[in-house]
Coordinates of C-alpha atoms and ligand atoms in Angstrom, one line a residue:
X1 CA -5.3 24.8 30.3
X2 CA -4.5 21.8 28.1
X3 CA -6.6 18.6 28.6
X4 CA -4.9 16.1 30.8
X5 CA -5.6 12.8 32.4
X6 CA -4.8 12.3 36.0
X7 CA -3.6 8.8 36.9
X8 CA -3.2 7.6 40.5
X9 CA -0.9 4.6 40.9
X10 CA -2.3 2.6 43.8
X11 CA 0.9 0.6 44.0
X12 CA 3.0 3.7 44.9
X13 CA 0.4 6.3 45.7
X14 CA 1.9 8.6 43.1
X15 CA -0.1 10.8 40.8
X16 CA 0.7 11.6 37.1
X17 CA -0.7 14.1 34.6
X18 CA -0.8 12.8 31.1
X19 CA -1.7 15.2 28.2
X20 CA -4.7 14.3 26.1
X21 CA -4.5 15.3 22.4
X22 CA -7.0 14.5 19.6
X23 CA -8.9 12.4 22.2
X24 CA -5.8 10.2 22.8
X25 CA -3.0 9.8 25.3
X26 CA 0.4 8.8 24.2
X27 CA 1.2 5.3 25.3
X28 CA 4.9 6.3 25.9
X29 CA 3.6 8.8 28.5
X30 CA 2.7 5.8 30.6
X31 CA 6.2 4.5 30.7
X32 CA 7.1 7.0 33.5
X33 CA 4.7 5.1 35.8
X34 CA 6.9 2.7 37.6
X35 CA 7.1 1.1 41.0
X36 CA 10.9 1.3 41.2
X37 CA 13.8 2.7 39.1
X38 CA 14.4 -0.8 37.5
X39 CA 10.7 -1.3 36.7
X40 CA 10.2 -1.2 32.9
X41 CA 7.2 1.1 33.3
X42 CA 3.5 0.8 32.4
X43 CA 2.5 -0.5 29.0
X44 CA -0.9 -0.8 27.3
X45 CA -2.2 -4.2 26.2
X46 CA -4.4 -4.0 23.1
X47 CA -4.6 -7.2 21.1
X48 CA -5.9 -6.6 17.6
X49 CA -5.4 -2.8 18.1
X50 CA -9.0 -2.3 19.0
X51 CA -8.3 1.0 20.8
X52 CA -4.9 2.1 19.6
X53 CA -4.1 4.8 17.0
X54 CA -0.8 4.0 15.4
X55 CA -0.5 7.2 13.3
X56 CA -1.9 10.6 12.6
X57 CA -3.3 10.5 9.1
X58 CA -4.9 13.1 6.7
X59 CA -6.1 10.6 4.1
X60 CA -9.4 9.0 5.1
X61 CA -12.0 9.8 7.8
X62 CA -14.6 7.3 9.0
X63 CA -17.3 7.9 11.5
X64 CA -18.4 4.4 12.2
X65 CA -21.5 5.3 14.2
X66 CA -22.9 7.6 11.6
X67 CA -21.8 5.7 8.6
X68 CA -19.6 8.5 7.2
X69 CA -16.6 7.9 4.9
X70 CA -14.5 10.8 3.5
X71 CA -11.4 10.7 1.3
X72 CA -9.4 13.9 2.0
X73 CA -12.6 15.5 3.2
X74 CA -14.8 14.6 0.2
X75 CA -17.9 12.4 1.0
X76 CA -17.7 9.0 -0.7
X77 CA -21.2 9.5 -2.1
X78 CA -20.1 12.5 -4.1
X79 CA -16.9 10.8 -5.3
X80 CA -18.9 7.7 -6.4
X81 CA -21.4 9.8 -8.3
X82 CA -19.1 12.4 -9.9
X83 CA -15.4 11.3 -9.8
X84 CA -13.5 8.6 -11.6
X85 CA -11.2 6.0 -10.1
X86 CA -8.0 7.7 -11.4
X87 CA -9.1 11.1 -10.2
X88 CA -9.9 9.7 -6.8
X89 CA -6.6 7.9 -6.7
X90 CA -4.9 11.2 -7.4
X91 CA -6.9 12.8 -4.6
X92 CA -6.0 10.1 -2.1
X93 CA -2.3 10.2 -3.0
X94 CA -1.7 13.9 -3.3
X95 CA -4.4 15.4 -1.1
X96 CA -6.4 17.5 -3.6
X97 CA -8.6 16.9 -6.6
X98 CA -6.5 17.5 -9.7
X99 CA -7.1 20.5 -12.0
X100 CA -8.0 19.5 -15.6
X101 CA -4.4 19.7 -16.9
X102 CA -3.1 17.8 -13.8
X103 CA -5.7 15.1 -14.4
X104 CA -4.7 14.8 -18.1
X105 CA -1.0 14.6 -17.2
X106 CA -1.7 12.0 -14.4
X107 CA -3.9 9.8 -16.7
X108 CA -1.1 9.9 -19.4
X109 CA 1.6 9.1 -16.9
X110 CA -0.4 6.1 -15.6
X111 CA -1.1 5.0 -19.2
X112 CA 2.6 5.0 -20.0
X113 CA 3.3 2.4 -17.3
X114 CA 0.6 -0.3 -18.0
X115 CA 2.9 -2.8 -19.7
X116 CA 4.5 -5.6 -17.8
X117 CA 8.1 -6.7 -18.4
X118 CA 8.0 -9.9 -20.5
X119 CA 9.9 -11.8 -17.8
X120 CA 7.0 -11.1 -15.4
X121 CA 4.7 -12.6 -17.9
X122 CA 6.9 -15.7 -18.1
X123 CA 7.1 -15.9 -14.3
X124 CA 3.3 -15.9 -14.2
X125 CA 3.2 -18.7 -16.7
X126 CA 4.9 -20.9 -14.1
X127 CA 1.9 -21.0 -11.8
X128 CA -0.4 -24.0 -11.9
X129 CA -3.5 -23.6 -14.1
X130 CA -5.8 -23.6 -11.1
X131 CA -3.6 -21.3 -8.9
X132 CA -5.7 -18.8 -7.0
X133 CA -5.4 -15.4 -8.8
X134 CA -4.8 -13.6 -5.5
X135 CA -1.8 -15.9 -4.9
X136 CA -0.5 -15.1 -8.3
X137 CA -1.2 -11.4 -7.8
X138 CA 0.6 -11.0 -4.5
X139 CA 3.6 -13.1 -5.7
X140 CA 3.9 -11.1 -8.9
X141 CA 3.7 -7.8 -7.2
X142 CA 6.5 -8.9 -4.9
X143 CA 8.5 -10.1 -7.9
X144 CA 8.3 -6.6 -9.4
X145 CA 10.8 -5.5 -6.8
X146 CA 13.5 -7.6 -8.6
X147 CA 12.7 -5.8 -11.9
X148 CA 12.9 -2.3 -10.3
X149 CA 15.8 -2.4 -7.8
X150 CA 15.8 1.5 -7.9
X151 CA 12.6 1.3 -5.8
X152 CA 14.8 0.6 -2.7
X153 CA 15.6 4.3 -2.7
X154 CA 12.5 5.1 -0.7
X155 CA 13.8 8.4 0.7
X156 CA 13.9 9.9 -2.8
X157 CA 10.6 11.5 -3.5
X158 CA 10.9 11.2 -7.3
X159 CA 11.8 7.5 -7.0
X160 CA 8.7 7.0 -4.8
X161 CA 6.5 8.8 -7.3
X162 CA 7.7 6.6 -10.1
X163 CA 6.9 3.4 -8.2
X164 CA 3.4 4.8 -7.4
X165 CA 2.8 5.3 -11.1
X166 CA 4.2 1.9 -12.0
X167 CA 2.2 0.1 -9.3
X168 CA -1.2 1.8 -10.0
X169 CA -0.7 1.2 -13.7
X170 CA 0.5 -2.4 -13.5
X171 CA -1.8 -4.0 -10.9
X172 CA -4.7 -4.3 -13.4
X173 CA -2.3 -5.9 -16.0
X174 CA -1.2 -8.4 -13.4
X175 CA -4.7 -9.1 -12.3
X176 CA -5.9 -9.6 -15.9
X177 CA -2.9 -11.8 -16.7
X178 CA -3.6 -13.9 -13.6
X179 CA -7.2 -14.4 -14.8
X180 CA -6.3 -15.2 -18.4
X181 CA -3.7 -17.7 -17.1
X182 CA -6.3 -19.4 -14.9
X183 CA -8.6 -20.0 -17.9
X184 CA -5.8 -20.8 -20.4
X185 CA -6.4 -17.8 -22.6
X186 CA -3.6 -15.8 -24.2
X187 CA -2.6 -12.6 -22.5
X188 CA -4.0 -9.3 -23.9
X189 CA -1.8 -6.3 -24.0
X190 CA -3.0 -3.0 -22.6
X191 CA -5.0 -0.7 -24.9
X192 CA -4.1 2.8 -23.9
X193 CA -7.0 4.4 -25.9
X194 CA -9.3 3.1 -23.3
X195 CA -10.0 4.3 -19.8
X196 CA -8.3 2.8 -16.8
X197 CA -11.3 0.5 -16.1
X198 CA -12.1 0.0 -19.8
X199 CA -8.6 -1.2 -20.5
X200 CA -8.8 -3.6 -17.6
X201 CA -12.0 -5.1 -19.0
X202 CA -10.2 -5.3 -22.4
X203 CA -7.3 -7.2 -20.9
X204 CA -9.7 -9.6 -19.1
X205 CA -12.3 -10.2 -21.8
X206 CA -11.0 -9.4 -25.3
X207 CA -11.2 -12.3 -27.7
X208 CA -10.6 -12.1 -31.4
X209 CA -12.2 -8.7 -32.1
X210 CA -9.7 -6.1 -33.4
X211 CA -10.8 -3.5 -30.8
X212 CA -12.5 -4.3 -27.5
X213 CA -15.2 -1.9 -26.6
X214 CA -16.4 -2.1 -22.9
X215 CA -20.0 -1.7 -22.2
X216 CA -20.3 1.8 -20.8
X217 CA -22.6 0.9 -17.9
X218 CA -20.3 -2.0 -16.8
X219 CA -17.2 0.2 -17.3
X220 CA -18.7 2.9 -15.1
X221 CA -20.0 0.4 -12.5
X222 CA -16.5 -1.1 -12.1
X223 CA -15.0 2.3 -11.8
X224 CA -17.5 3.2 -9.0
X225 CA -16.5 0.0 -7.2
X226 CA -12.9 0.9 -7.6
X227 CA -13.6 4.4 -6.1
X228 CA -15.4 2.7 -3.1
X229 CA -12.5 0.4 -2.4
X230 CA -9.6 2.9 -2.9
X231 CA -8.8 3.5 0.8
X232 CA -10.2 2.7 4.2
X233 CA -7.7 4.1 6.7
X234 CA -5.9 1.7 9.1
X235 CA -7.4 -1.7 8.3
X236 CA -5.5 -5.0 8.4
X237 CA -3.8 -4.7 5.0
X238 CA -3.0 -1.0 5.3
X239 CA -1.4 -1.7 8.7
X240 CA 0.6 -4.4 7.0
X241 CA 1.7 -2.0 4.3
X242 CA 2.8 0.6 6.9
X243 CA 4.3 -2.1 9.1
X244 CA 6.4 -3.7 6.3
X245 CA 7.2 -0.2 4.9
X246 CA 8.4 0.9 8.3
X247 CA 11.4 -1.4 7.9
X248 CA 12.2 0.6 4.8
X249 CA 11.4 -2.3 2.4
X250 CA 10.7 -1.3 -1.2
X251 CA 7.0 -0.6 -2.0
X252 CA 6.6 -3.8 -4.1
X253 CA 7.6 -6.0 -1.2
X254 CA 5.4 -4.0 1.2
X255 CA 2.5 -4.1 -1.2
X256 CA 2.9 -7.9 -1.6
X257 CA 2.5 -8.1 2.2
X258 CA -0.5 -5.8 2.2
X259 CA -2.2 -7.9 -0.6
X260 CA -1.5 -11.1 1.5
X261 CA -3.3 -9.5 4.4
X262 CA -6.2 -8.5 2.1
X263 CA -6.5 -12.1 0.9
X264 CA -8.0 -13.4 4.2
X265 CA -11.7 -14.1 4.4
X266 CA -12.2 -11.7 7.3
X267 CA -10.9 -8.8 5.1
X268 CA -10.8 -8.6 1.2
X269 CA -11.5 -12.3 0.8
X270 CA -14.9 -11.7 2.3
X271 CA -16.5 -10.9 -1.1
X272 CA -15.5 -14.3 -2.4
X273 CA -16.7 -15.9 0.9
X274 CA -20.1 -14.1 0.6
X275 CA -20.7 -15.7 -2.8
X276 CA -19.7 -19.1 -1.6
X277 CA -22.1 -18.7 1.4
X278 CA -25.0 -17.6 -0.8
X279 CA -24.4 -20.6 -3.1
X280 CA -24.3 -22.9 0.0
X281 CA -27.6 -21.5 1.3
X282 CA -29.0 -22.2 -2.2
X283 CA -32.5 -20.7 -1.8
X284 CA -34.5 -18.1 0.1
X285 CA -36.3 -20.9 2.0
X286 CA -33.0 -21.9 3.6
X287 CA -32.2 -18.5 4.9
X288 CA -33.8 -18.8 8.4
X289 CA -32.0 -22.1 9.1
X290 CA -28.7 -20.5 8.0
X291 CA -29.2 -17.5 10.3
X292 CA -30.0 -19.9 13.2
X293 CA -26.8 -21.7 12.5
X294 CA -24.8 -18.4 12.6
X295 CA -26.5 -17.3 15.8
X296 CA -25.6 -20.7 17.3
X297 CA -21.9 -19.8 16.7
X298 CA -21.5 -22.1 13.7
X299 CA -19.8 -19.8 11.2
X300 CA -20.3 -16.1 10.4
X301 CA -22.7 -14.2 8.2
X302 CA -20.0 -13.1 5.7
X303 CA -20.3 -9.6 4.4
X304 CA -21.7 -8.5 7.7
X305 CA -20.1 -6.6 10.6
X306 CA -17.2 -4.3 10.7
X307 CA -14.6 -3.3 13.3
X308 CA -15.3 0.4 12.7
X309 CA -18.8 0.7 11.2
X310 CA -21.5 0.2 13.8
X311 CA -24.1 1.3 11.3
X312 CA -24.8 0.7 7.6
X313 CA -21.5 0.8 5.7
X314 CA -22.0 3.8 3.3
X315 CA -20.2 1.8 0.6
X316 CA -22.7 -1.0 0.8
X317 CA -25.5 1.4 0.2
X318 CA -23.8 2.7 -3.0
X319 CA -23.0 -0.8 -4.2
X320 CA -26.6 -1.8 -3.8
X321 CA -27.7 1.0 -6.2
X322 CA -24.8 0.1 -8.6
X323 CA -26.0 -3.5 -8.6
X324 CA -29.4 -2.5 -10.1
X325 CA -27.6 -0.7 -13.0
X326 CA -25.4 -3.7 -13.7
X327 CA -28.2 -6.2 -13.5
X328 CA -30.1 -4.0 -16.1
X329 CA -27.3 -5.0 -18.5
X330 CA -26.4 -8.5 -17.4
X331 CA -29.7 -9.8 -16.0
X332 CA -30.4 -10.2 -12.4
X333 CA -28.1 -12.4 -10.3
X334 CA -30.3 -15.1 -8.9
X335 CA -28.4 -15.1 -5.7
X336 CA -29.6 -11.5 -5.1
X337 CA -32.9 -12.7 -3.6
X338 CA -31.0 -14.8 -1.0
X339 CA -28.8 -11.8 -0.1
X340 CA -31.8 -9.5 0.2
X341 CA -33.6 -12.0 2.5
X342 CA -30.5 -12.5 4.6
X343 CA -30.2 -8.7 5.0
X344 CA -33.9 -8.3 5.8
X345 CA -33.9 -11.0 8.5
X346 CA -30.5 -9.9 10.0
X347 CA -31.6 -6.3 10.3
X348 CA -34.6 -7.3 12.4
X349 CA -32.9 -10.0 14.4
X350 CA -31.9 -9.2 18.0
X351 CA -28.5 -11.0 17.6
X352 CA -27.4 -8.8 14.8
X353 CA -29.1 -5.6 16.0
X354 CA -27.6 -5.8 19.5
X355 CA -24.1 -6.4 18.0
X356 CA -24.6 -3.6 15.5
X357 CA -23.9 -5.9 12.6
X358 CA -24.8 -4.4 9.2
X359 CA -23.9 -5.3 5.6
X360 CA -20.4 -4.1 4.7
X361 CA -18.8 -3.4 1.4
X362 CA -18.3 -7.0 0.6
X363 CA -21.9 -8.1 1.0
X364 CA -23.2 -7.0 -2.4
X365 CA -20.0 -6.4 -4.4
X366 CA -19.5 -10.1 -5.2
X367 CA -23.0 -10.3 -6.8
X368 CA -22.0 -7.5 -9.2
X369 CA -18.6 -9.1 -10.0
X370 CA -20.3 -12.4 -10.7
X371 CA -22.9 -10.9 -12.9
X372 CA -20.1 -9.2 -14.9
X373 CA -18.6 -12.6 -15.5
X374 CA -15.8 -12.7 -13.0
X375 CA -15.0 -16.1 -11.4
X376 CA -15.3 -16.1 -7.6
X377 CA -11.6 -16.3 -6.9
X378 CA -11.0 -13.1 -8.8
X379 CA -13.0 -11.1 -6.3
X380 CA -10.2 -10.3 -3.8
X381 CA -8.0 -9.3 -6.7
X382 CA -10.7 -6.8 -7.8
X383 CA -10.4 -5.3 -4.3
X384 CA -6.6 -5.2 -4.4
X385 CA -6.5 -3.1 -7.7
X386 CA -8.0 0.1 -6.3
X387 CA -6.7 -0.4 -2.8
X388 CA -3.2 -0.2 -4.2
X389 CA -3.7 3.6 -4.4
X390 CA -4.7 3.7 -0.7
X391 CA -1.8 1.5 0.4
X392 CA 0.6 3.7 -1.5
X393 CA -0.8 6.9 -0.1
X394 CA -0.6 5.5 3.4
X395 CA 3.0 4.3 2.8
X396 CA 4.1 7.7 1.5
X397 CA 2.4 9.5 4.4
X398 CA 4.2 7.2 6.8
X399 CA 7.6 7.9 5.2
X400 CA 7.0 11.6 5.5
X401 CA 6.0 11.4 9.2
X402 CA 8.9 12.2 11.5
X403 CA 7.2 10.5 14.4
X404 CA 7.2 7.1 12.7
X405 CA 9.9 4.4 13.3
X406 CA 10.1 0.7 12.5
X407 CA 6.9 -0.8 13.8
X408 CA 7.6 -3.0 16.7
X409 CA 4.9 -3.8 19.2
X410 CA 5.6 -4.9 22.8
X411 CA 4.4 -8.2 24.3
X412 CA 3.4 -9.5 27.7
X413 CA 5.5 -12.6 28.2
X414 CA 3.6 -15.5 29.8
X415 CA 5.9 -18.4 28.9
X416 CA 8.3 -20.6 30.9
X417 CA 10.5 -19.2 33.5
X418 CA 14.3 -19.6 32.9
X419 CA 15.3 -23.3 32.9
X420 CA 18.3 -25.5 31.9
X421 CA 18.7 -27.5 28.8
X422 CA 18.1 -31.3 29.3
X423 CA 19.7 -33.9 26.9
X424 CA 17.1 -35.8 24.9
X425 CA 17.7 -39.2 26.6
X426 CA 17.0 -37.6 30.0
X427 CA 13.7 -35.9 29.0
X428 CA 10.6 -37.3 30.8
X429 CA 7.6 -38.2 28.6
X430 CA 4.9 -35.5 28.7
Ligands
CMC501 N1 -21.7 -12.9 11.7 C1 -22.1 -13.3 12.9 N2 -21.6 -12.8 14.0 C2 -20.7 -11.8 13.9 C3 -20.2 -11.3 12.7 C4 -20.8 -11.9 11.5 N3 -20.4 -11.5 10.3 N4 -19.3 -10.4 12.9 C5 -19.2 -10.2 14.2 N5 -20.0 -11.1 14.8 C6 -20.3 -11.2 16.3 C7 -19.1 -11.9 17.0 O1 -19.3 -13.3 17.0 C8 -19.1 -11.3 18.3 O2 -20.2 -11.8 19.1 P1 -20.0 -12.0 20.7 O3 -19.8 -10.7 21.2 O4 -21.2 -12.8 21.1 O5 -18.8 -12.9 20.8 C9 -19.5 -9.8 18.0 O6 -20.3 -9.9 16.8 C10 -18.3 -8.9 17.8 O7 -17.5 -9.5 16.8 P2 -15.9 -9.3 16.7 O8 -15.3 -10.5 16.0 O9 -15.4 -9.0 18.1 O10 -15.8 -8.0 15.8 P3 -14.5 -7.5 15.1 O11 -14.5 -6.1 15.1 O12 -13.3 -8.2 15.7 O13 -14.7 -8.2 13.6 C11 -15.1 -8.4 11.3 C12 -15.0 -7.4 12.5 C13 -15.3 -7.7 10.0 C14 -13.8 -9.2 11.2 C15 -16.3 -9.4 11.6 O14 -17.5 -8.6 11.7 C16 -16.5 -10.5 10.6 O15 -15.8 -11.5 10.7 N6 -17.3 -10.3 9.6 C17 -17.5 -11.3 8.5 C18 -16.3 -11.1 7.5 C19 -16.5 -9.9 6.7 O16 -17.5 -9.6 6.1 N7 -15.3 -9.1 6.5 C20 -15.3 -7.9 5.6 C21 -15.1 -6.7 6.4 S1 -15.4 -5.2 5.5 C22 -14.2 -5.1 4.2 C23 -12.8 -5.4 4.6 O17 -12.3 -5.1 5.7 O18 -12.1 -6.0 3.8

C-alpha cells in the first residue's frame, strides 16, 4: 500500500487520505479539505519557504545534517580535487561528466563567446567610477537581453543552449570590465589561449605585459572556488531565477534578477560582509567582545549559519585548505587570525552550538579573494560568475518540467475589510 497521511478535520469531522511521495505531501491535495462548497479549501502557510519543496530536481543534493553536497551525484570534495570549473559546469548543466572530446568541444564553444559587444562596453562606461561592481554586473547581464532578442525563444532547445554558452562565457568578461571600470584602468580583451579562470585573471590584472601569465596556484585556487560555488539547489537566488523564468522571461532578464538576489548580505553578499566584519573587529583581542555583542542580538556573525546546513558546510572545509595554498603564494592574510579565533570561540559557545551555527562557504572565501588582490566589493561578483552555471541548469530544468507553471504563491490576507472611499477634506486626522 502506498504511504498516505490521514487528516481529520475537526471542523467537519471528515477524514482525508493524502498520498505521501518523496517524504512530501502535495499542497494542492489539501485544497479538497473544506467546510462548505464555497470554502476556498485548506492552504499551507510557509513564510520564507522553510518547509516547502517547490520542484523536483536532479541537479544538486544536500544533506544539511551530515554536511554532504553532491552535484549530479558526485561529492563536492572529489570535484574540487579533480575537476575543473568548466567540466563541473558541463556536469551541472547536462547531467554527466563530459567525455574528453565533449570537454574539448565545450571548452572551445565557451571560448568562442567570451567577447562582449562594444555597445555593452560603452554602456558600462556610463556607471559612476565608484559604482558597486555587483550593481554594474546585474544591470549589464540584464542589458544583454537587448543585444540578443532571440533569447526570448525559450521553448527552442538550441536557442536555450546558445544563451547558456553566451552567459557562461560572458559573465567573467562583464565582471572583469566592472572591476577595471571601478579602478579606472582600460578594459582587457579575452585571451582565449588561457583557461577559463586564467583568462578571467588576465582580464582583471593584465597591465602592459604582452602576454599575461596567471600564477598556476592562484589560477587553480580560483577554479576550485568556482567549482564550490557552481550550484546549491533552491537557495534565494536560484528561486529568483526559477521564479522569474517561470513567467517565460528571457534568461538574461531572469539571471539579472537572480544576481540581484545574490547581492544581499544574507546570501552572496555575505563574503563581502565577513571581511568588513573582520576589519571592524580589528584584532584577536576584540573577538570575545564581538561574540558577546552578537549573542546579545546586536548584528550577526557573518559567514556563520545556513538554512540547510546544520553542521560544518563542506565547502568551507575545502576553502580553508585552499586558503593555505593561496597564502603560500600571496603571504598570510592578517585577518585570518581573527577569523580562526571567531570560529574557535563560536564552535565552543552554547549560543552557536545550540543553534547549529557553523562556518559557511562565505566565511573563508573572502580572505582568499582579498589575498589575491580583489577589492571587497568584487566578492559577490566572484560568487555570481560560477553560480551562473547553476542558475542556468535550474532554469533549463524548470522549463523541461511539465509540472511547472508561472510561480505564484498564495497569501493570507489580514488587511482592512471592504470600506468606502472618503474625499480628502472629510478624512479624520490619524
Ligand atoms: N549569527 C548569529 N546568530 C545567528 C546567525 C549568525 N550568523 N545565523 C542565525 N542566527 C540565529 C538567529 O538569530 C536565530 O536565533 P533565535 O532562534 O534565538 O532567534 C537562529 O540562529 C536561527 O536563525 P534564522 O535566521 O532563523 O536562520 P535562517 O535559516 O533563516 O538563516 C542565514 C540562515 C544564512 C540567513 C543566517 O544564518 C545568517 O544570517 N547568516 C549570516 C549571513 C551569512 O553568512 N549568509 C551566507 C549564507 S551561505 C552562502 C549563501 O547562501 O550565499
